[in-house]
Structure formats: structure tokens, C-alpha cells
Short mmCIF file of C-alpha atoms and ligand atoms in Angstrom, two decimals:
data_model
loop_
_atom_site.label_atom_id
_atom_site.label_comp_id
_atom_site.label_asym_id
_atom_site.label_seq_id
_atom_site.Cartn_x
_atom_site.Cartn_y
_atom_site.Cartn_z
CA MET A 522 116.69 109.14 148.78
CA LEU A 523 114.66 111.89 150.37
CA CYS A 524 113.22 114.88 148.54
CA GLN A 525 115.77 117.72 148.54
CA GLU A 526 113.05 120.27 149.11
CA CYS A 527 111.03 119.01 152.07
CA GLY A 528 113.43 116.34 153.26
CA LYS A 529 110.43 114.27 154.40
CA ARG A 530 108.90 112.37 151.53
CA PRO A 531 110.93 110.03 149.32
CA ALA A 532 112.12 111.63 146.07
CA THR A 533 110.35 110.05 143.11
CA LEU A 534 111.46 112.50 140.42
CA HIS A 535 115.06 112.73 139.39
CA PHE A 536 116.31 114.87 136.60
CA THR A 537 119.32 116.74 135.38
CA LYS A 538 119.14 120.24 134.07
CA ILE A 539 121.90 121.51 131.83
CA VAL A 540 122.23 125.23 131.39
CA ASN A 541 125.22 126.38 129.31
CA GLY A 542 127.02 123.15 130.10
CA ASP A 543 126.47 123.39 133.86
CA LYS A 544 124.84 120.27 135.13
CA THR A 545 122.51 120.38 138.14
CA GLU A 546 120.72 117.36 139.53
CA PHE A 547 117.30 117.53 141.13
CA HIS A 548 115.54 115.06 143.38
CA PHE A 549 111.99 115.94 144.34
CA CYS A 550 108.91 114.28 145.69
CA GLU A 551 105.85 114.87 143.56
CA PRO A 552 104.10 117.48 145.74
CA CYS A 553 107.26 119.58 145.94
CA ALA A 554 107.93 119.29 142.22
CA ARG A 555 104.38 120.42 141.63
CA GLU A 556 104.83 123.40 143.90
CA LYS A 557 108.08 124.43 142.28
CA GLY A 558 106.51 124.19 138.86
CA GLU A 559 109.30 121.85 137.80
CA LEU A 560 106.72 119.41 136.68
CA ILE A 561 106.94 115.80 135.76
CA PRO A 562 107.57 115.37 132.04
CA GLY A 563 104.30 115.19 130.21
CA THR A 564 102.19 116.82 132.89
CA ALA A 565 101.39 120.41 133.65
CA GLY A 566 104.04 122.98 134.41
CA GLY A 567 107.18 124.26 132.84
CA PHE A 568 109.14 121.07 132.54
CA SER A 569 107.84 119.40 129.42
CA ILE A 570 109.11 116.28 127.73
CA HIS A 571 110.78 118.47 125.12
CA ASN A 572 112.79 120.39 127.69
CA LEU A 573 113.78 117.10 129.20
CA LEU A 574 114.73 115.74 125.81
CA SER A 575 116.94 118.64 124.88
CA GLY A 576 118.54 118.34 128.31
CA LEU A 577 119.45 114.75 127.56
CA LEU A 578 120.61 115.53 124.06
CA GLU A 579 123.09 118.21 124.96
CA LEU A 580 125.20 115.65 126.72
CA ASP A 581 127.72 113.92 124.51
CA PRO A 582 128.55 110.28 125.36
CA THR A 583 131.39 111.29 127.71
CA GLY A 584 128.99 113.48 129.66
CA LYS A 585 130.76 116.69 128.67
CA PRO A 586 129.03 119.39 126.67
CA ALA A 587 130.35 119.66 123.14
CA THR A 588 132.91 122.36 122.35
CA ALA A 589 132.36 124.76 119.47
CA GLN A 590 134.93 122.83 117.45
CA GLN A 591 133.22 119.51 118.03
CA LYS A 592 129.92 121.09 117.05
CA ALA A 593 131.34 122.36 113.77
CA ALA A 594 132.63 118.90 112.95
CA GLN A 595 129.27 117.30 113.54
CA PRO A 596 127.53 115.44 110.77
CA ARG A 597 124.87 117.23 108.81
CA CYS A 598 121.77 115.69 107.25
CA ASP A 599 122.30 115.89 103.50
CA PHE A 600 118.59 116.27 102.76
CA CYS A 601 117.50 119.07 105.11
CA GLY A 602 120.88 120.36 106.29
CA MET A 603 120.22 119.96 110.00
CA THR A 604 123.18 119.23 112.31
CA TYR A 605 122.98 117.11 115.40
CA ALA A 606 123.76 120.20 117.50
CA GLN A 607 120.72 121.95 116.07
CA PHE A 608 118.59 118.90 116.72
CA SER A 609 119.75 118.75 120.32
CA LYS A 610 118.74 122.38 120.86
CA ILE A 611 115.18 122.03 119.60
CA GLY A 612 114.52 118.32 120.02
CA ARG A 613 113.00 118.08 116.55
CA PHE A 614 114.32 116.61 113.32
CA GLY A 615 114.12 118.50 110.05
CA CYS A 616 113.17 115.56 107.83
CA GLY A 617 112.83 111.78 107.70
CA GLU A 618 116.39 111.37 106.41
CA CYS A 619 117.73 112.76 109.70
CA TYR A 620 116.84 109.41 111.29
CA ARG A 621 119.28 107.62 108.97
CA HIS A 622 121.99 110.23 109.33
CA PHE A 623 121.98 110.38 113.10
CA GLN A 624 121.10 106.74 113.70
CA ASP A 625 124.13 105.94 115.90
CA ARG A 626 123.57 108.88 118.20
CA LEU A 627 119.85 108.37 118.19
CA THR A 628 119.84 104.79 119.46
CA PRO A 629 120.65 105.55 123.12
CA LEU A 630 118.11 108.35 123.13
CA LEU A 631 115.34 106.15 121.73
CA LYS A 632 116.19 103.51 124.33
CA ARG A 633 115.78 106.08 127.02
CA VAL A 634 112.51 107.51 125.76
CA HIS A 635 110.81 104.33 124.53
CA GLY A 636 112.82 101.57 126.17
CA ASN A 637 113.25 100.26 122.65
CA THR A 638 114.78 101.10 119.28
CA THR A 639 112.90 99.09 116.68
CA HIS A 640 109.44 99.54 115.19
CA VAL A 641 107.22 96.45 115.31
CA GLY A 642 103.90 98.03 114.38
CA LYS A 643 102.03 98.87 111.21
CA VAL A 644 103.71 98.73 107.82
CA PRO A 645 102.44 101.01 105.04
CA LYS A 646 101.19 98.92 102.15
CA ARG A 647 102.99 100.65 99.28
CA VAL A 648 106.22 102.01 100.76
CA GLY A 649 106.54 99.03 103.03
CA LYS A 650 106.01 96.28 100.45
CA LYS A 651 109.50 94.89 100.95
CA VAL A 652 109.21 95.16 104.70
CA GLN A 653 105.98 93.23 104.58
CA LEU A 654 107.52 90.54 102.39
CA ARG A 655 110.47 90.24 104.73
CA ARG A 656 108.22 89.90 107.77
CA GLN A 657 106.13 87.32 105.93
CA ILE A 658 109.26 85.34 105.04
CA GLU A 659 110.46 85.41 108.64
CA GLN A 660 107.10 84.09 109.82
CA LEU A 661 107.14 81.30 107.21
CA LYS A 662 110.65 80.33 108.25
CA ARG A 663 109.50 79.98 111.83
CA ASP A 664 106.58 77.83 110.64
CA LEU A 665 108.95 75.74 108.55
CA ALA A 666 111.25 75.04 111.49
CA LEU A 667 108.23 73.91 113.48
CA LYS A 668 107.01 71.55 110.74
CA VAL A 669 110.48 70.03 110.40
CA GLU A 670 110.61 69.50 114.13
CA GLN A 671 107.20 67.82 114.01
CA GLU A 672 108.47 65.76 111.07
CA GLU A 673 105.67 66.95 108.81
CA PHE A 674 107.87 66.99 105.75
CA GLU A 675 105.18 67.41 103.13
CA ALA A 676 103.91 70.60 104.76
CA ALA A 677 107.51 71.70 105.23
CA ALA A 678 108.26 71.32 101.53
CA LYS A 679 105.28 73.49 100.68
CA LEU A 680 106.46 76.17 103.05
CA ARG A 681 109.98 75.99 101.58
CA ASP A 682 108.58 76.64 98.08
CA GLN A 683 106.54 79.53 99.36
CA ILE A 684 109.60 81.04 101.01
CA ARG A 685 111.62 80.71 97.78
CA GLU A 686 108.90 82.45 95.81
CA LEU A 687 108.66 85.34 98.28
CA GLU A 688 112.45 85.66 98.40
CA ARG A 689 112.47 85.91 94.63
CA GLN A 690 109.86 88.69 94.80
CA SER A 691 111.70 90.64 97.47
CA ALA A 692 114.91 90.54 95.43
CA LEU A 693 113.15 92.37 92.56
CA MET B 566 84.05 128.24 108.91
CA SER B 567 81.35 129.59 111.22
CA ARG B 568 79.71 126.20 111.25
CA TYR B 569 82.65 124.95 113.35
CA THR B 570 82.83 127.83 115.82
CA GLU B 571 79.12 128.48 116.32
CA HIS B 572 78.42 125.64 118.73
CA ALA B 573 80.39 125.03 121.88
CA VAL B 574 79.85 121.32 121.73
CA SER B 575 80.77 119.29 118.68
CA SER B 576 77.90 117.11 117.58
CA TRP B 577 79.96 113.96 118.26
CA MET B 578 79.76 114.94 121.93
CA GLN B 579 75.97 114.90 121.90
CA ALA B 580 76.01 111.13 121.63
CA ASP B 581 76.30 109.03 124.76
CA GLY B 582 79.32 106.83 125.19
CA PRO B 583 80.02 103.88 127.48
CA ASP B 584 81.21 104.87 130.99
CA SER B 585 80.52 108.51 130.13
CA ASP B 586 79.96 109.33 133.81
CA ILE B 587 83.74 109.06 134.18
CA VAL B 588 85.31 109.06 130.73
CA ILE B 589 84.52 112.27 128.88
CA SER B 590 86.16 111.29 125.62
CA SER B 591 88.56 108.90 123.94
CA ARG B 592 91.04 110.15 121.41
CA ILE B 593 93.47 108.68 118.89
CA ARG B 594 96.05 110.83 117.16
CA ILE B 595 98.29 109.55 114.41
CA ALA B 596 101.35 111.53 113.26
CA ARG B 597 102.42 111.04 109.65
CA ASN B 598 104.76 112.72 107.20
CA VAL B 599 105.01 112.77 103.44
CA SER B 600 108.28 111.22 102.26
CA ASN B 601 110.97 113.30 100.56
CA GLU B 602 109.68 116.56 101.99
CA PRO B 603 111.26 118.46 104.89
CA PHE B 604 109.08 118.52 108.00
CA PRO B 605 106.87 121.64 108.34
CA MET B 606 109.30 123.42 110.67
CA LEU B 607 111.95 123.58 107.92
CA ALA B 608 109.69 123.62 104.87
CA THR B 609 109.67 126.67 102.62
CA ASN B 610 106.38 128.35 101.88
CA GLN B 611 106.30 126.59 98.53
CA GLN B 612 107.08 123.16 100.01
CA SER B 613 104.39 123.40 102.65
CA GLU B 614 101.89 124.55 100.06
CA GLU B 615 102.81 121.54 97.94
CA VAL B 616 102.21 119.22 100.90
CA LEU B 617 98.86 120.86 101.57
CA ASN B 618 97.78 120.38 97.96
CA ARG B 619 98.88 116.75 97.86
CA VAL B 620 97.14 115.97 101.10
CA ALA B 621 94.00 117.85 100.08
CA SER B 622 93.58 115.56 97.08
CA VAL B 623 92.45 112.87 99.53
CA LEU B 624 89.13 114.70 99.91
CA LYS B 625 88.10 113.29 96.54
CA ASP B 626 88.63 109.74 97.76
CA GLU B 627 85.45 107.68 97.68
CA GLU B 628 86.38 105.62 100.74
CA LEU B 629 86.83 108.78 102.77
CA LYS B 630 83.31 109.83 101.85
CA VAL B 631 82.07 106.59 103.41
CA ILE B 632 83.52 107.73 106.75
CA GLY B 633 81.91 111.18 106.59
CA ASP B 634 81.70 114.46 104.74
CA PHE B 635 84.95 116.36 105.10
CA ASP B 636 85.84 120.03 104.73
CA LEU B 637 89.27 121.53 104.35
CA VAL B 638 89.55 124.72 106.41
CA PRO B 639 92.75 126.75 105.85
CA LEU B 640 94.03 128.65 108.87
CA THR B 641 95.10 131.65 106.86
CA GLY B 642 92.31 134.18 106.93
CA MET B 643 90.87 132.83 110.16
CA SER B 644 90.61 135.36 113.00
CA GLU B 645 92.59 134.83 116.20
CA LEU B 646 89.36 134.31 118.07
CA GLU B 647 88.09 131.66 115.67
CA LYS B 648 91.39 129.80 116.00
CA ARG B 649 91.11 129.96 119.77
CA VAL B 650 87.63 128.45 119.71
CA LEU B 651 88.92 125.55 117.61
CA VAL B 652 91.71 125.06 120.17
CA GLU B 653 89.24 125.07 123.06
CA LYS B 654 87.12 122.50 121.24
CA HIS B 655 90.30 120.38 120.85
CA LEU B 656 89.94 120.43 117.07
CA ILE B 657 93.36 122.01 116.49
CA SER B 658 96.47 122.40 118.64
CA PRO B 659 97.73 125.75 119.96
CA ASN B 660 100.83 125.05 117.89
CA LEU B 661 98.87 124.96 114.64
CA ALA B 662 96.95 128.09 115.60
CA ASN B 663 100.11 130.06 116.34
CA GLU B 664 102.86 128.99 114.03
CA ALA B 665 101.83 126.92 111.09
CA ARG B 666 102.72 127.94 107.56
CA ASN B 667 100.07 126.79 105.13
CA GLY B 668 98.37 125.19 108.11
CA ALA B 669 94.91 123.75 107.62
CA VAL B 670 92.49 121.42 109.28
CA ILE B 671 90.30 118.84 107.59
CA LEU B 672 87.12 118.44 109.64
CA SER B 673 84.31 115.92 109.45
CA GLY B 674 80.79 117.31 109.68
CA ASN B 675 80.28 116.11 113.26
CA GLU B 676 83.83 117.19 114.20
CA ALA B 677 84.72 113.72 115.45
CA VAL B 678 87.58 113.64 112.95
CA SER B 679 90.02 116.50 112.62
CA ILE B 680 93.14 116.21 110.52
CA MET B 681 95.75 118.91 111.02
CA VAL B 682 97.98 119.68 108.06
CA ASN B 683 101.46 121.22 108.44
CA GLU B 684 101.51 121.14 112.20
CA GLU B 685 104.71 119.75 113.74
CA ASP B 686 104.23 116.86 111.31
CA HIS B 687 102.66 117.05 107.87
CA LEU B 688 99.60 115.15 109.09
CA ARG B 689 98.04 114.72 112.49
CA ILE B 690 94.96 112.55 112.16
CA GLN B 691 92.74 112.86 115.21
CA VAL B 692 89.58 110.95 116.06
CA LEU B 693 87.51 111.85 119.12
CA TYR B 694 84.71 109.68 120.51
CA PRO B 695 82.44 110.30 123.48
CA GLY B 696 82.90 108.09 126.52
CA PHE B 697 85.24 105.12 126.71
CA GLN B 698 85.62 104.03 123.08
CA LEU B 699 89.34 103.86 122.43
CA LYS B 700 89.17 100.85 120.16
CA GLU B 701 86.38 102.32 118.08
CA ALA B 702 88.35 105.54 117.66
CA TRP B 703 91.47 103.59 116.67
CA ASP B 704 89.45 101.68 114.11
CA VAL B 705 88.34 104.87 112.34
CA ALA B 706 91.75 106.58 112.64
CA GLY B 707 93.41 103.48 111.15
CA ARG B 708 91.02 103.49 108.19
CA ILE B 709 91.72 107.16 107.50
CA ASP B 710 95.44 106.47 107.74
CA ASP B 711 95.07 103.70 105.13
CA ILE B 712 93.26 106.11 102.81
CA PHE B 713 96.01 108.74 103.05
CA GLU B 714 98.57 106.03 102.56
CA SER B 715 96.98 105.13 99.24
CA VAL B 716 97.32 108.74 98.07
CA VAL B 717 100.76 109.80 99.38
CA ASP B 718 104.02 108.02 100.20
CA TYR B 719 104.73 108.25 103.89
CA ALA B 720 108.14 108.90 105.44
CA TYR B 721 108.87 105.44 106.83
CA ASP B 722 111.87 103.28 107.45
CA GLU B 723 112.09 99.68 108.43
CA LYS B 724 113.92 100.23 111.68
CA HIS B 725 112.20 103.33 113.02
CA GLY B 726 108.74 102.93 111.51
CA TYR B 727 106.80 106.10 110.75
CA LEU B 728 109.23 109.01 110.91
CA THR B 729 108.12 112.05 112.87
CA SER B 730 109.64 115.41 113.64
CA CYS B 731 109.95 114.65 117.34
CA PRO B 732 111.58 111.32 118.28
CA THR B 733 109.03 110.90 121.08
CA ASN B 734 106.42 110.08 118.38
CA VAL B 735 108.47 107.88 116.06
CA GLY B 736 107.47 104.27 115.35
CA THR B 737 103.73 103.92 115.36
CA GLY B 738 103.20 107.69 115.54
CA ILE B 739 100.23 106.97 117.77
CA ARG B 740 99.10 108.93 120.75
CA ALA B 741 96.02 107.37 122.34
CA SER B 742 94.34 109.13 125.22
CA VAL B 743 91.31 109.14 127.46
CA MET B 744 90.00 112.24 129.18
CA MET B 745 88.67 111.32 132.61
CA HIS B 746 86.73 113.17 135.27
CA LEU B 747 88.12 111.88 138.57
CA PRO B 748 86.73 114.04 141.39
CA ALA B 749 86.33 111.23 143.93
CA LEU B 750 89.93 110.05 143.52
CA VAL B 751 91.09 113.64 144.06
CA MET B 752 88.80 114.15 147.08
CA THR B 753 89.96 110.93 148.71
CA GLN B 754 93.58 111.91 147.98
CA GLN B 755 94.41 108.85 145.94
CA MET B 756 95.44 110.74 142.83
CA ASN B 757 99.15 111.12 143.60
CA ARG B 758 99.54 107.42 144.13
CA ILE B 759 97.70 106.70 140.90
CA LEU B 760 99.74 109.27 138.96
CA GLN B 761 102.94 107.54 140.01
CA ALA B 762 101.63 104.10 139.11
CA ILE B 763 100.51 105.35 135.71
CA GLN B 764 103.92 106.78 134.92
CA GLN B 765 105.59 103.53 135.81
CA VAL B 766 103.69 101.66 133.10
CA GLY B 767 104.76 104.01 130.32
CA LEU B 768 101.71 106.26 130.34
CA ALA B 769 101.56 110.02 130.85
CA VAL B 770 99.02 112.19 132.65
CA ARG B 771 98.11 115.76 131.75
CA GLY B 772 95.66 118.41 132.78
CA LEU B 773 92.65 119.41 130.76
CA TYR B 774 94.42 121.58 128.24
CA GLY B 775 97.43 119.44 127.62
CA GLU B 776 101.09 120.18 128.01
CA GLY B 777 101.90 123.27 130.01
CA SER B 778 98.48 123.70 131.53
CA GLU B 779 97.10 123.19 134.98
CA VAL B 780 94.88 120.32 135.95
CA MET B 781 91.52 122.03 136.03
CA GLY B 782 88.24 120.73 137.33
CA ASN B 783 89.58 117.27 138.20
CA ILE B 784 89.91 116.37 134.54
CA PHE B 785 92.91 114.26 133.61
CA GLN B 786 94.11 113.09 130.25
CA ILE B 787 95.93 109.78 130.28
CA SER B 788 97.93 108.79 127.23
CA ASN B 789 100.64 106.45 126.02
CA GLN B 790 104.21 107.69 126.23
CA ILE B 791 105.88 104.93 124.23
CA THR B 792 105.46 104.76 120.46
CA LEU B 793 108.40 102.54 119.50
CA GLY B 794 108.81 98.82 120.14
CA GLN B 795 105.12 98.12 120.68
CA THR B 796 102.42 97.42 118.14
CA GLU B 797 99.45 99.74 117.79
CA GLU B 798 97.24 97.09 119.40
CA GLU B 799 99.58 96.66 122.37
CA ILE B 800 99.67 100.42 122.93
CA ILE B 801 95.89 100.68 122.87
CA ASP B 802 95.29 97.55 124.95
CA ASN B 803 97.70 98.80 127.60
CA LEU B 804 95.99 102.18 127.88
CA HIS B 805 92.57 100.56 127.73
CA GLY B 806 93.42 98.22 130.61
CA VAL B 807 94.83 100.95 132.82
CA ALA B 808 91.91 103.30 132.10
CA ARG B 809 89.50 100.48 132.95
CA GLN B 810 91.18 100.08 136.34
CA ILE B 811 91.05 103.80 137.02
CA ILE B 812 87.33 103.82 136.19
CA GLU B 813 86.79 101.07 138.76
CA HIS B 814 88.84 102.95 141.39
CA GLU B 815 86.90 106.16 140.76
CA LYS B 816 83.60 104.26 141.05
CA ALA B 817 84.69 102.72 144.33
CA ALA B 818 85.84 106.09 145.65
CA ARG B 819 82.48 107.65 144.71
CA GLN B 820 80.64 104.88 146.50
CA LYS B 821 82.85 105.29 149.54
CA LEU B 822 82.15 109.03 149.68
CA LEU B 823 78.42 108.35 149.41
CA ASN B 824 78.51 105.78 152.18
CA GLU B 825 80.79 107.57 154.60
CA SER B 826 80.16 111.25 154.05
CA ARG B 827 76.99 111.64 152.08
CA ALA B 828 75.83 114.79 153.87
CA LYS B 829 79.19 116.52 153.49
CA LEU B 830 79.41 115.57 149.83
CA THR B 831 75.84 116.67 149.10
CA ASP B 832 76.47 119.93 150.88
CA ARG B 833 79.59 120.64 148.83
CA ILE B 834 77.86 119.79 145.56
CA ARG B 835 74.75 121.85 146.30
CA ARG B 836 76.85 124.82 147.42
CA SER B 837 78.75 124.66 144.15
CA PHE B 838 75.48 124.48 142.26
CA GLY B 839 74.15 127.46 144.21
CA ILE B 840 77.26 129.50 143.45
CA LEU B 841 77.07 128.68 139.74
CA CYS B 842 73.39 129.71 139.73
CA TYR B 843 73.81 133.03 141.53
CA ALA B 844 77.42 134.31 141.47
CA GLU B 845 78.13 137.67 139.89
CA ILE B 846 81.85 137.08 139.22
CA MET B 847 83.47 133.74 138.38
CA ASP B 848 87.08 133.11 137.29
CA SER B 849 87.89 130.12 135.10
CA LYS B 850 89.61 128.14 137.83
CA GLU B 851 86.65 128.36 140.18
CA ALA B 852 84.27 127.66 137.31
CA ALA B 853 86.09 124.44 136.51
CA GLN B 854 85.98 123.30 140.13
CA ARG B 855 82.27 124.15 140.57
CA LEU B 856 81.40 122.47 137.29
CA SER B 857 83.27 119.38 138.43
CA ASP B 858 81.25 119.28 141.67
CA VAL B 859 77.93 119.69 139.87
CA ARG B 860 78.85 117.12 137.26
CA LEU B 861 79.60 114.65 140.06
CA GLY B 862 76.28 115.57 141.67
CA ILE B 863 74.43 114.76 138.46
CA ASP B 864 76.29 111.48 137.99
CA LEU B 865 75.52 110.41 141.57
CA GLY B 866 71.88 111.46 141.36
CA LEU B 867 72.36 114.14 144.02
CA ILE B 868 71.25 116.83 141.57
CA GLU B 869 68.26 116.08 139.42
CA GLY B 870 66.81 117.52 136.27
CA LEU B 871 70.12 118.60 134.77
CA SER B 872 71.88 116.87 131.89
CA PRO B 873 75.60 116.10 132.03
CA LYS B 874 75.70 117.39 128.44
CA VAL B 875 74.84 120.88 129.69
CA MET B 876 77.91 120.61 131.89
CA ASN B 877 80.13 119.59 128.94
CA GLU B 878 78.76 122.50 126.99
CA LEU B 879 79.35 124.98 129.79
CA LEU B 880 82.87 123.69 130.25
CA VAL B 881 83.70 124.73 126.67
CA MET B 882 81.52 127.84 126.59
CA THR B 883 83.13 129.40 129.65
CA GLN B 884 86.68 129.16 128.26
CA PRO B 885 88.16 132.58 127.42
CA GLY B 886 88.16 132.18 123.63
CA TYR B 887 84.64 130.88 123.33
CA LEU B 888 83.31 133.47 125.76
CA GLN B 889 84.75 136.29 123.66
CA HIS B 890 83.49 134.69 120.49
CA HIS B 891 80.03 134.35 122.04
CA TYR B 892 79.92 138.05 122.94
CA GLY B 893 81.47 139.02 119.65
CA ARG B 894 84.36 141.09 120.98
CA PRO B 895 87.58 140.90 123.00
CA LEU B 896 86.91 140.99 126.75
CA SER B 897 89.26 142.02 129.56
CA PRO B 898 89.84 139.36 132.26
CA ASP B 899 87.42 141.16 134.61
CA GLU B 900 84.77 141.35 131.91
CA ARG B 901 85.26 137.66 131.16
CA ASP B 902 84.72 136.74 134.81
CA ALA B 903 81.48 138.74 134.85
CA HIS B 904 80.22 137.33 131.53
CA ARG B 905 81.11 133.82 132.59
CA ALA B 906 79.03 134.20 135.75
CA LYS B 907 76.17 135.64 133.67
CA LEU B 908 76.27 132.67 131.32
CA PHE B 909 76.03 130.25 134.24
CA ARG B 910 73.12 132.18 135.71
CA GLU B 911 71.26 132.14 132.41
CA ARG B 912 71.82 128.44 131.83
CA LEU B 913 71.40 127.01 135.31
CA ASN B 914 69.22 129.31 137.36
CA PRO B 915 65.65 128.01 137.30
CA SER B 916 64.23 131.53 137.44
CA GLY B 917 66.38 132.38 134.44
CA ARG B 918 67.98 135.54 135.79
ZN1 LIG C 110 109.30 117.07 148.94
ZN1 LIG C 111 117.15 115.88 107.67
#
């Protein structure tokens, strides 16, 4: 597809702008986007990642903007009181609980932004004690399967005991 | 407070870093929130004060004292100009300067560590190192994170990781970035191609002053875009690898310019130097471009007897906020352009006029 502005260079930037429910699609090459100030998300210019995000969020799954009635019926975070409609306007959550409340709607968005929905990084030592145990157990189970496959049953038995002990701890 | 606004260059910048002819600085930022508290945007005055007090208790931590001596500087009571200087030195964000309730910054003596409190998230831990030292910066930022974690419970869930106000930061909460001076890639018109390639591997590129600002003086900030689904190490390794490649491309482009158009390049650099030494009026955009040329001249040995550190210093000193702070009063844009030119003349002109 060619850039809609110059019609010469290939369009490398595609985005949809939603203003009051009217959807407009844009296809620009980078130099033209730069000139128009409709900049690539994350770079200079008026079109920041947050604008882009709230553009994406205002779409409901059917692609139609929500009606006032639908908005009123939207779930509300019971800790901070934020609704999904409010979130989609500003692109920011009001508290950590919002992530649990809006999980279903959030998943496609996270996929789009990060290409992924699940954290695999650092685990805080105190809050994440159970998480750490669970990850440790999963690792031991993988080790155990390997030992069984290699027919190293003595080592496997040790691992099995370890797993039982950790499972007991995580149930506490 | 004045200790942090007095000098244009933080003392961490005085040290030399690896590849510092191309990489100006490496930065790690970690976003964290205290659990069971609304994020700063929705917090009441009382709630944000509570967060500030809880977070401030970390200053007593012995392990933190091993990393450096830290000061908590509240933003209330700071003048607009002082805030602007901190922004220009990258110690706080414009967002914290403008909007924060009970906003504060915890600064290490050499200003390499700055921890913003009650910005978009409760905590934004930032570590800045000179040159290409991403891993070293991550090491320190991670240690500080561990210390905070031993004092407060973080907002965290198993699926989404560290919970942040904006879903673009959730997961690891890490934004790693390198600030690079890439004049030869710009001159040889390779930058567009590189920008596109960078975006395809999940990294973002910004101009010198971050989101919403122009690319000034051929300085680009490259950072990770993805914070979920990758480990901290993967995020940093990815950025490190890409930055390493860009360094090599910039080096090759510089060599190519030297080989193929040495006279033209030298002429451009010396003209820029001459203009900086003698101009009477200089706007910030031109200043950034001229500084970039001279900096390249120093790095290539085409200008002698001038330290690249002077260039770093001038880059900060000739920003609007610092300039006004330096002269002790608000200046109109025309006055700024004249004072900026004067500063360059004083610093660079051998006859000192
Ligand atoms: Zn075009
Ligand atoms: Zn909430």
C-alpha cells in the first residue's frame, strides 16, 4: 500500500483515529507522518502511545463505539470506583485492583501492546512468596519428569519428596 | 535543594563511560506501586501523603546507605524554575513537575539515582549511568527495588506482574533506555531505515526530551516498548544488542564520512564551532545542531583542546530553564537567544569575549 499523502513511498504507519465514534484510517510513510506531526507512537509529535491506546480502547469488541446505556452498565472497580469507560478515555487505571476487575477486556489490549499477556519476570520476595513456590514446584516437576525418563529413580524419589514438601508449604 | 540545581551537569556525568563518544547515557527506570492504595492520579491528599511517608521510611535503610547518600526533596515549595532545571537534568519528569500531589524526588548525592514519588505511579526508580552501561544501571536499580520491596508491599499479581497505572508499563515495570548521539547516521541518511528496524523489534525511539518533543541535535533515545511476557534480563539484553549494533553502524558511518568527504565534514564542523564562538543570537534548535557538529568534531579529532564534557554541560546549560536559573530571572525568548549566544562565547571563544 502506498502512502496516502505522497502516493510515492510505501506506507509503513497505519493507524485508526476515533473521534466521537467516527473512525478514520490513516496510512502514511514515515517522512509524511513526520511532516504532518501525526507521529509514530513513542516518538516526537502529537501522536503519543497514550493517544493511540485510548483510540484502541474506545472500540468495543464489535467495533462499534459504546452507547451511553452500555457505558452505564459497565463494570466498576470496587476498590477505586473506576469504570472501563473512564479507563478507555484516559488510558490509565486507578488502582491495582482494576487489573483483576477488567481482566477479560484487558487481555486483547495487552496482546496488542506487548504481544503477550502473562508476566514472566521478577517476583517480589514477600508478596510473591506463593508465586515463587509455585514456580519452584513447576521447575522441580520438569526435573522429575526428566529423571524418570532417564530412569534415575533414586534422584526422582528425592525430587518427589521435595515437591510434596513445597506443595505442603504453598497450601498454608 | 540548591545543591541539585546549581550545576548543569550531575556529577555522575563527569565520569567517563564505555563508548561515550556515541552513547551519552544509559538509563533504567522501574515503575512500582504500593499495594492497597489508589494510584496517585486518584489518591486523595491524605492517601498520597501516606504513601510519601511510607516510602520515605526507606531512607533509614542501612542497605540503601551502602548504595549512596540519599536526600528526599519535596516538590511543594520548589519554584517553577527549580523544577524546570530538574526536568532539564532528567532528574524528574515534566509530569511530576506539573501535576503531582505530594510529589517528591529522592536523589543520590551524585544524582545518578533519582526516585520519583507520586508521579503516575507511586514510585519511579531511575538510575542513570554515563556511556553504555545498561547492565550496570540495571544492577543498581534492581538492588534499590529489592530494598523498597523489603519496606513496602508492592501492587503485584501473578498474571500481570507489577501493576502500574498505565498498561504499557505493566509486568516488569521496566523501561530501559540509551541516549545516543548519531550525527553520522543522520548525515548519511540511514536514520529512517534504522528507526523502522528498531520499531520492528519492539523498541521505541524518541527525541532528546522524550515524548512530545522534537529530535534535537541528533540525539536519540532508544528504549524497550514491551514490559510484559519477557524477563528483565531479556528486555535488557535485547536493547543492549540493538544498541551495540547501532554503535557499530554509527562508527562505520563516521569512518565513511572521514574517508569520502573529510574536507566537507571538517568545514561543516569548524563553521559550527566558529558560529558557537562568535554568534550574537542563537536559538535552541540551532544551538543543538551546532553542538552536535562540534561534539562530532571532538570525537573524530577534528577539533582539539576541547573536552566532550564541556559539550554535555553546554547542552544542559543552554536549555531555557537552566538559562533563566543561571541569570536568576525569567527571560523572554529573545533574551534567552542572546544570553545563550553569550554563554557559548564565554565558554568556547579562546579570547574569552
Ligand atoms: Zn508519504
Ligand atoms: Zn481500581
